[in-house]
Coordinates of C-alpha atoms and ligand atoms in Angstrom, one line a residue:
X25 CA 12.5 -22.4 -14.9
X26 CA 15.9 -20.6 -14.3
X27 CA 15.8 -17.8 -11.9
X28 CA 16.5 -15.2 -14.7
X29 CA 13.2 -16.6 -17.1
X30 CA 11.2 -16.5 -13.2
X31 CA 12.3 -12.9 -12.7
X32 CA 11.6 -11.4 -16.9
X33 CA 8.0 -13.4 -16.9
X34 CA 7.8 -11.5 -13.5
X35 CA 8.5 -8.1 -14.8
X36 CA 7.0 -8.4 -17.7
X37 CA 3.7 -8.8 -15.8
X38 CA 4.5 -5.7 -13.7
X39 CA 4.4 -3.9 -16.7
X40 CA 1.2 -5.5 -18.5
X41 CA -0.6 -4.5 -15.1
X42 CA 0.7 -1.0 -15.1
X43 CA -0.2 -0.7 -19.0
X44 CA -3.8 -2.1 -17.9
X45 CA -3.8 0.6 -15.1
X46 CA -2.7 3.1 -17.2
X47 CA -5.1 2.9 -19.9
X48 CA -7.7 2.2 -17.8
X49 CA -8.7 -1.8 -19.2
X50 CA -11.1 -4.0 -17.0
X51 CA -9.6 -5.2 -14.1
X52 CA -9.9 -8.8 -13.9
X53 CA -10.4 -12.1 -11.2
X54 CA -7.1 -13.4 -9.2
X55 CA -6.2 -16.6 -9.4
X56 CA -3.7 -17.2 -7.0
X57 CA -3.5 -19.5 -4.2
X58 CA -4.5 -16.9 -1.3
X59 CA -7.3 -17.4 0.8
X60 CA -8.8 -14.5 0.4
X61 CA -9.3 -14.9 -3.9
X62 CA -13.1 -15.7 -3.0
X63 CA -13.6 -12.4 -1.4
X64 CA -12.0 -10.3 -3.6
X65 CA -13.7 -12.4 -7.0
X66 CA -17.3 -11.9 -5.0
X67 CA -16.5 -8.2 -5.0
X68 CA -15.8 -8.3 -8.0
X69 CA -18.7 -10.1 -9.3
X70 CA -21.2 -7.0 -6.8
X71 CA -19.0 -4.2 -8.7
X72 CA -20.1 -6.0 -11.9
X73 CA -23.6 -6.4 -11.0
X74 CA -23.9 -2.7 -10.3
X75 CA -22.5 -1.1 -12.6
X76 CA -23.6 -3.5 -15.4
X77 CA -19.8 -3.8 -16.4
X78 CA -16.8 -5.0 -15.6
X79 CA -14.8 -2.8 -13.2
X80 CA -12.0 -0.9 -14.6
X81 CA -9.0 1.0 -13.5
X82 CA -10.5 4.6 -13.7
X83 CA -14.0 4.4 -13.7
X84 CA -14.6 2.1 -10.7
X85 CA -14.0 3.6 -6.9
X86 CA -10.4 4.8 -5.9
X87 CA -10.5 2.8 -2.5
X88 CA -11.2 -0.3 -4.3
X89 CA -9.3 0.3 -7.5
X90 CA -6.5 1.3 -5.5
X91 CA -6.6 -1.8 -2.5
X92 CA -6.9 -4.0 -6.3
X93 CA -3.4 -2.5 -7.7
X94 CA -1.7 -3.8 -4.2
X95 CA -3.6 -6.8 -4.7
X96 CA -2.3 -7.3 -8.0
X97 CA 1.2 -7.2 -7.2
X98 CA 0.5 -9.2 -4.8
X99 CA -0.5 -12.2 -6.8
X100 CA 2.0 -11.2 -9.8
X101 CA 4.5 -11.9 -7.1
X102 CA 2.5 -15.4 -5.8
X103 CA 2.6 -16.4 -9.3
X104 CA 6.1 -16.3 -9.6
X105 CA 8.5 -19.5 -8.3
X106 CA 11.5 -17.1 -6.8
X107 CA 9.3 -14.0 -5.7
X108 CA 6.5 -15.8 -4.2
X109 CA 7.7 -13.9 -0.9
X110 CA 9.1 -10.8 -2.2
X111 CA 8.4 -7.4 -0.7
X112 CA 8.7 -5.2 -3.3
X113 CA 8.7 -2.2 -1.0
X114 CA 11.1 -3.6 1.7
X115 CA 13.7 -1.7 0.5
X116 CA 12.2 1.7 0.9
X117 CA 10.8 1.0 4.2
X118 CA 13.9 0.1 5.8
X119 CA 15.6 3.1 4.0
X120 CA 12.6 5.5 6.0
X121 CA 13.5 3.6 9.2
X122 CA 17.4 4.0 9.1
X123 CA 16.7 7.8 8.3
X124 CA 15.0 8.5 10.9
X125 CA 17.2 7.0 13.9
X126 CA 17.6 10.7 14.9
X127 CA 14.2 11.4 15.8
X128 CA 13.6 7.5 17.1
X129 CA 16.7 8.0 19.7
X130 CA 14.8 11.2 20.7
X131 CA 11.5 9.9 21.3
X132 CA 13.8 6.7 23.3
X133 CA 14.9 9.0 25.2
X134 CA 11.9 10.5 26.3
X135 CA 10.0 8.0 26.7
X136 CA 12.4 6.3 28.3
X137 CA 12.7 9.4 30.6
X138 CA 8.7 10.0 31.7
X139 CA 8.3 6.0 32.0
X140 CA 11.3 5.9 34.6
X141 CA 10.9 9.1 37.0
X142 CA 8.6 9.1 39.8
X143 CA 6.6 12.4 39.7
X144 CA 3.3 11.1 38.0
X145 CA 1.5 10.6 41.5
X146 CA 0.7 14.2 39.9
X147 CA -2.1 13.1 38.0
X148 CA -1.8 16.1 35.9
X149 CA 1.3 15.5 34.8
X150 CA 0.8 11.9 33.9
X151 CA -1.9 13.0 31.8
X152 CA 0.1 15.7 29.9
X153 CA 2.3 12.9 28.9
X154 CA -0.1 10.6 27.8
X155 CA -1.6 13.6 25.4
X156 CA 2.4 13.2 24.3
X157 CA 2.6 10.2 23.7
X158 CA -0.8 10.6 21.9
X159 CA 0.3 13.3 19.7
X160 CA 3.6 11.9 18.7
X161 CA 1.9 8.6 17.5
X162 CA -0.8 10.7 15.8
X163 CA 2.3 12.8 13.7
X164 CA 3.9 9.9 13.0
X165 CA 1.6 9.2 10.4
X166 CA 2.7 12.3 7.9
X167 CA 5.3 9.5 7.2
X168 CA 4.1 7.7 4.6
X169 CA 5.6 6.5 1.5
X170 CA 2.5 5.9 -0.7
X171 CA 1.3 9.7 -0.8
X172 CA 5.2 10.3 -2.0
X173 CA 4.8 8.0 -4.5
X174 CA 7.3 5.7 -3.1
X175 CA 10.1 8.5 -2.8
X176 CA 11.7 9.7 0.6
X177 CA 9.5 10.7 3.0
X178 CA 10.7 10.1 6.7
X179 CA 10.4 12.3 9.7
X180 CA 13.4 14.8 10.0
X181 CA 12.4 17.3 12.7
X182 CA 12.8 16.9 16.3
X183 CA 9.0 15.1 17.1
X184 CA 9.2 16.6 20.6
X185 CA 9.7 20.2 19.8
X186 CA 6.9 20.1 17.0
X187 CA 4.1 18.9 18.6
X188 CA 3.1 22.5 20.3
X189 CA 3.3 23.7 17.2
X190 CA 1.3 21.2 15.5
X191 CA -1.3 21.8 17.7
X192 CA -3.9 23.9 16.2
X193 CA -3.8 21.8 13.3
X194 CA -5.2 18.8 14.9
X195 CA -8.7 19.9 14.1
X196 CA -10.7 17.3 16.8
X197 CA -9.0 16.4 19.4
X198 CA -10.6 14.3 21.4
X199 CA -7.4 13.0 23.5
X200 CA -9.2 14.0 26.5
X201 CA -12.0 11.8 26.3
X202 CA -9.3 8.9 25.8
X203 CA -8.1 9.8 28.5
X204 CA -11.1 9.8 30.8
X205 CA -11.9 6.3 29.3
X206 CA -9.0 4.6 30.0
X207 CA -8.4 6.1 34.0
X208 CA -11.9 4.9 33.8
X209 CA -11.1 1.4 32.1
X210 CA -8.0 1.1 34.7
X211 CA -9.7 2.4 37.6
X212 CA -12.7 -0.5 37.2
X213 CA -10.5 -3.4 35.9
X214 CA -7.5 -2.7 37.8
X215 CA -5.3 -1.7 35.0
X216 CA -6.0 -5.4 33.8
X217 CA -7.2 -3.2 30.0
X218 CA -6.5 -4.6 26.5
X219 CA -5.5 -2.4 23.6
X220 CA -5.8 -2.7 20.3
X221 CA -3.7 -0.9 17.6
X222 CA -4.9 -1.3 14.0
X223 CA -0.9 -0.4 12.6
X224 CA -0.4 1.6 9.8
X225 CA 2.9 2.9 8.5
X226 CA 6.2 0.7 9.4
X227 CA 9.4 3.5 10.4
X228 CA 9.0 6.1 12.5
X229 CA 5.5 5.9 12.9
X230 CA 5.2 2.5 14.0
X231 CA 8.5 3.6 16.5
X232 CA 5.9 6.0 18.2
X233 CA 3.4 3.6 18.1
X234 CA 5.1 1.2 19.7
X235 CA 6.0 4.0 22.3
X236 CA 2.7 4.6 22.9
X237 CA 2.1 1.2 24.2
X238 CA 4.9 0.7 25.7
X239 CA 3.9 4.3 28.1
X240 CA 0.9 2.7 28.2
X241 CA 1.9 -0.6 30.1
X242 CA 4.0 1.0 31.9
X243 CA 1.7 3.9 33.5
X244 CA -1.0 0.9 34.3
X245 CA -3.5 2.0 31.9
X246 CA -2.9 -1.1 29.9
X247 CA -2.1 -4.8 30.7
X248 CA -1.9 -6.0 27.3
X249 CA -1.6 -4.9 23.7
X250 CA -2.7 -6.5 20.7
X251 CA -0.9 -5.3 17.7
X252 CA -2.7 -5.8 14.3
X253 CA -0.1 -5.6 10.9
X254 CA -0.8 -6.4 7.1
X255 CA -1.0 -9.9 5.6
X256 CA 0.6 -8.2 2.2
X257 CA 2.7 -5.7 1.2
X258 CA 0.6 -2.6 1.3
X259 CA 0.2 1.0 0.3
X260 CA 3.9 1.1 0.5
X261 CA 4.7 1.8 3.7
X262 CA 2.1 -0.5 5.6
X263 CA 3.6 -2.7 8.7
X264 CA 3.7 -6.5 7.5
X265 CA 4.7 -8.6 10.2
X266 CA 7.9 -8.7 8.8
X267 CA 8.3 -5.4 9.2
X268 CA 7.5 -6.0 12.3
X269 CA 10.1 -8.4 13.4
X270 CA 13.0 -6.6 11.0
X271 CA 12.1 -3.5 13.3
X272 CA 12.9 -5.2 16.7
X273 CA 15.7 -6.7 15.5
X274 CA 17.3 -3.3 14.6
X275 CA 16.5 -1.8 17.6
X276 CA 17.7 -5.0 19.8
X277 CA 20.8 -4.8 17.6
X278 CA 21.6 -0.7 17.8
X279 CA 24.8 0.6 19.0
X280 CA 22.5 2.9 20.6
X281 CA 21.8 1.6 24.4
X282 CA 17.8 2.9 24.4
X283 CA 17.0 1.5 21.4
X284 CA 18.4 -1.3 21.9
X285 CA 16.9 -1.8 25.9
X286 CA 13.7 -1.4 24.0
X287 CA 14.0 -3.6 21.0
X288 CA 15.2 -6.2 24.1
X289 CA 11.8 -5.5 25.7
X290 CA 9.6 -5.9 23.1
X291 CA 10.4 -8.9 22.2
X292 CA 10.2 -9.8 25.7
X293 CA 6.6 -8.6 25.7
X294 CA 5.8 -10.6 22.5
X295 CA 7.5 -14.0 24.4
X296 CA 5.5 -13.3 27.8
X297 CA 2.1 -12.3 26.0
X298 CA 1.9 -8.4 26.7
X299 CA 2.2 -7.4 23.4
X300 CA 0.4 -9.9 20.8
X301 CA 1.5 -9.8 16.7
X302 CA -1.8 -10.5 14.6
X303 CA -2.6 -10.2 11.1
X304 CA -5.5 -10.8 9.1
X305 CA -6.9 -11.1 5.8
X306 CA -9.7 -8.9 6.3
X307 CA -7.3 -5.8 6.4
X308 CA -6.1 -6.4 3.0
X309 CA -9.5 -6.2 1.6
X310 CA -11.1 -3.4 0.0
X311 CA -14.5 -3.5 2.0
X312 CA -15.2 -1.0 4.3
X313 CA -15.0 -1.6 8.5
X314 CA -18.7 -1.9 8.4
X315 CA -18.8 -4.7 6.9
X316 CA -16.2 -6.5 9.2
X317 CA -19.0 -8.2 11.3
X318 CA -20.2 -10.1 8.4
X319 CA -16.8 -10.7 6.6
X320 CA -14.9 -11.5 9.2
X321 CA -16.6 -12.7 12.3
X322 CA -14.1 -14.1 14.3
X323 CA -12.1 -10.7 13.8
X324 CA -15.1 -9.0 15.1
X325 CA -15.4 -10.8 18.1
X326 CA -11.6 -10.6 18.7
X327 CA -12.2 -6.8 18.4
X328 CA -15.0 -6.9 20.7
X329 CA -12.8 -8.2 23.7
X330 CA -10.7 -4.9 23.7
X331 CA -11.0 -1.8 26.1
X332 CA -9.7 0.3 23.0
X333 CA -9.2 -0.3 19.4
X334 CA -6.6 2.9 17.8
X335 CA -6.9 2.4 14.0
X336 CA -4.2 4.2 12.7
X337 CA -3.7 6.5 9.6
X338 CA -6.2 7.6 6.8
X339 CA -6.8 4.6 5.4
X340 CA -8.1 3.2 8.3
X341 CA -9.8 6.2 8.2
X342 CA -11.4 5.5 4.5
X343 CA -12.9 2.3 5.2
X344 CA -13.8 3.5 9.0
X345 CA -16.1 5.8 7.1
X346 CA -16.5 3.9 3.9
X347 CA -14.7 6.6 1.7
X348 CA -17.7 8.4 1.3
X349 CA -18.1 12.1 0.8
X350 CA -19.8 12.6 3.9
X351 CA -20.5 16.5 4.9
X352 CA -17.7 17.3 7.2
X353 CA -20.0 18.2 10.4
X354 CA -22.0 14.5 10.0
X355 CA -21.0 13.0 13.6
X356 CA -18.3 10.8 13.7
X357 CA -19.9 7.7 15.1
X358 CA -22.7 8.4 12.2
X359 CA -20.1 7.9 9.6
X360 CA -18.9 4.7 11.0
X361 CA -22.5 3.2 9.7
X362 CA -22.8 0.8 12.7
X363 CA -19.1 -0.8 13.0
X364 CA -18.9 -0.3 17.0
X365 CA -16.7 -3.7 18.0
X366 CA -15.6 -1.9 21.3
X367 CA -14.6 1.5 22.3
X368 CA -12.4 3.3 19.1
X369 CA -10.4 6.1 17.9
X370 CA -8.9 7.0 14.9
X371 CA -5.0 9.1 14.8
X372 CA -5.2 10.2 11.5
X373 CA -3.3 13.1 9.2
X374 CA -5.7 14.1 6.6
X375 CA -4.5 12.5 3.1
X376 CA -7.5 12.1 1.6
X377 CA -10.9 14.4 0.8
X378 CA -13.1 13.2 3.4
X379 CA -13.2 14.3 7.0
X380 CA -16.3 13.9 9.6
X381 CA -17.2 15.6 12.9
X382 CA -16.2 18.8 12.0
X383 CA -17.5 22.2 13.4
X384 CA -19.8 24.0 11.5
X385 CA -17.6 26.7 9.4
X386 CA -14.0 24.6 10.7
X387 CA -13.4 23.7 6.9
X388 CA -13.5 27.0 5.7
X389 CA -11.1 27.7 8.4
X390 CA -8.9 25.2 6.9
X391 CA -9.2 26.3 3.8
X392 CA -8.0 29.6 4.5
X393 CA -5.1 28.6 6.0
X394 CA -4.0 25.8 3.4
X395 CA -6.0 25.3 0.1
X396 CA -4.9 21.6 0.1
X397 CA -5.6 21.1 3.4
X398 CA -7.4 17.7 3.3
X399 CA -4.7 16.0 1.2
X400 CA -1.5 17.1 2.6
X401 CA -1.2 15.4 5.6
X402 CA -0.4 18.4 7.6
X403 CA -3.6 18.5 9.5
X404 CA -5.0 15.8 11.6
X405 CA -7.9 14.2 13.6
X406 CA -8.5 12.4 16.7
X407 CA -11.7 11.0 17.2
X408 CA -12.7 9.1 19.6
X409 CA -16.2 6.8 20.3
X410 CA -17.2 5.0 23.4
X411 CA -21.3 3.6 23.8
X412 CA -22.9 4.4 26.7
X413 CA -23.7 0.8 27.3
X414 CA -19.8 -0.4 27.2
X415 CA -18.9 2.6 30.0
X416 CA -21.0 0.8 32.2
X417 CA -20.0 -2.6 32.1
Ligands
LIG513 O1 -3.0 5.2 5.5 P1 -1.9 6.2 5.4 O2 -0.6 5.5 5.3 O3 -2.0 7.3 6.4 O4 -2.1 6.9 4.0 C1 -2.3 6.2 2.8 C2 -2.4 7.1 1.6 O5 -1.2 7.8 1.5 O6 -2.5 6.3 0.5 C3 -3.5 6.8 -0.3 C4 -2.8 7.5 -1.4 O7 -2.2 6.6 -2.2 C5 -4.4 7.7 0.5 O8 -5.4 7.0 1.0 C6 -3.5 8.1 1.7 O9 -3.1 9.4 1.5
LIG514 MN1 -0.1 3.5 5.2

């Protein structure tokens, strides 16, 4: 088949699936040549069981239905000859990216600046910067291209100057106790602590979180940091390890002399095993973090090795919680239904309409101030969970 006939039988399945979608027809079994087919089919197969049909586009649960439609174009893409590979999203993603070079030079700079001066023998002030370098990461996930459906949506303000601002809408804030845990971690292993982040959104938010563990290296509070990107192309915006790689190379390449110091060091940490690239299967699936243990063992265990584990974003957030409409004061580590691999916490701007560990009357509050304030992205969490058990070991 000529590249032309590849790319037409291509489309024209684009649009049978958004017809399907549209209309709400049953969704159907993949066949493509993924490992994880089996998985999805078996889901499948439950959602069947239970409902005593077959699943369909608007009847069956948004996180599934909606993890299925990235699925989809997934395998319409795996079924193709030429496209097998294609990201149909690349385009937009490095678009977000190249807009926001403003903003990235300025949070270079800084972090560039704290990371080189010698004043944080002042405890207090190393630990104003780390709630910084927290915030910054935890803003950078307004940017994402999914809840724009696909149009612009890139950070344009100065990140620095916003985050006092931002401030009251981060409605738990449990920075501090990240804090205590990890002096604590670094204090007992002698800074010899593993991080995990769970990426989200590839731009400006993966910049600050890439920040983030770079301050954290370099302030001893971390030896090692385990980075954790999609298999797929994903609600848009999501970090493939492509992504990943494209990103460096930008920054190694920039005119710019931080960016590109810094795109130069990453990669250096990647070569010398302080930063590790991982991807997995089980992120790409639409079953909730709770069921990780069974799923996906070896995951688990790999989880279970880290000091921290930051799941970025509010779909993290979704399956963290298993997207169900929880009342808002029900305790954060209730929610997470039993899915403690190792100490956690979730940066997360409210896109969606569920939120836990609330304050009794703190949603009301919310409401007053912004009627759509669970969906907007303009407010946050920062929750944080550490056993009692793991503190001690
Ligand atoms: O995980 P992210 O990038 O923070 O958000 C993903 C998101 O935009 O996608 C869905 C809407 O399509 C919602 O779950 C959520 O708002
Ligand atoms: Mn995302």
């Amino acid at each position: 088949m000529c590249g032309l006939d590849d790319f037409k039988l291509t489309v024209g399945r684009l649009s049978k699936l958004r017809y399907e979608l549209q209309t709400n027809k049953p969704m159907y079994k993949l066949t493509d040549k993924h490992a994880d087919v089996e998985l999805w089919n078996q889901y499948y197969d439950k959602e069947k069981e239970r409902n005593g049909m077959d699943p369909c586009w608007f009847t069956n649960a948004w996180l599934y239905v909606e993890c299925f439609m990235y699925r989809s174009i997934k395998e319409t893409l795996a079924l193709s000859m030429f496209l097998k590979d294609f990201d149909p999203f690349e385009e937009q993603k490095r678009s977000a990216f190249m807009s926001s070079q403003t903003p990235i030079v300025t949070l270079a700079n800084h972090l560039l600046h704290i990371v080189s001066s010698n004043e944080h023998r002042d405890a207090d002030l190393l630990e104003k910067d780390f709630r910084h370098m927290v915030e910054l990461s935890l803003w950078g996930n307004k940017n994402d291209l999914s809840i724009s459906g696909g149009s612009e949506n890139y950070q344009k303000a100065d990140p620095l100057e916003q985050l006092d601002e931002l401030q009251p809408y981060i409605l738990v804030d449990q920075i501090n106790d990240m804090w205590r845990h990890l002096k604590s971690c670094a204090n007992r292993k002698c800074g010899r602590c593993r991080i995990d982040i769970i990426l989200d959104n590839a731009g400006f938010e993966l910049f600050g979180d890439l920040c983030f563990a770079e301050f954290l290296l370099r302030m001893g509070l971390a030896s090692e940091v385990h980075l954790h990107a999609k298999a797929m192309p994903w609600f848009v915006s999501d970090t493939t390890s492509q992504d990943f790689w494209w990103t460096l190379e930008m920054l190694q390449a920039s005119n710019n002399g931080e960016l590109s110091r810094l795109g130069t060091r990453w990669h250096q940490h990647i070569k010398d095993e302080t930063f590790f690239l991982k991807q997995d299967d089980f992120w790409t699936l639409p079953h909730n973090y709770a069921e990780l243990r069974a799923m996906a063992p070896q995951l688990y265990q790999d989880l279970s090795a880290s000091d921290l584990v930051v799941f970025k974003g509010d779909l993290n957030y979704r399956k963290l919680t298993g997207d169900l409409q929880w009342p808002h004061t029900t305790p954060f580590v209730d929610a997470l239904q039993g899915f403690l691999p190792a100490p956690l916490c979730v940066l997360r701007t409210l896109k969606a309409d569920l939120v836990v560990g609330l304050q009794e009357g703190q949603d009301k509050q919310a409401e007053e101030k912004a009627s759509d304030w669970m969906v907007s992205g303009n407010f946050a969490v920062v929750q944080f969970y550490v056993d009692r058990a793991w503190e001690q070991l």
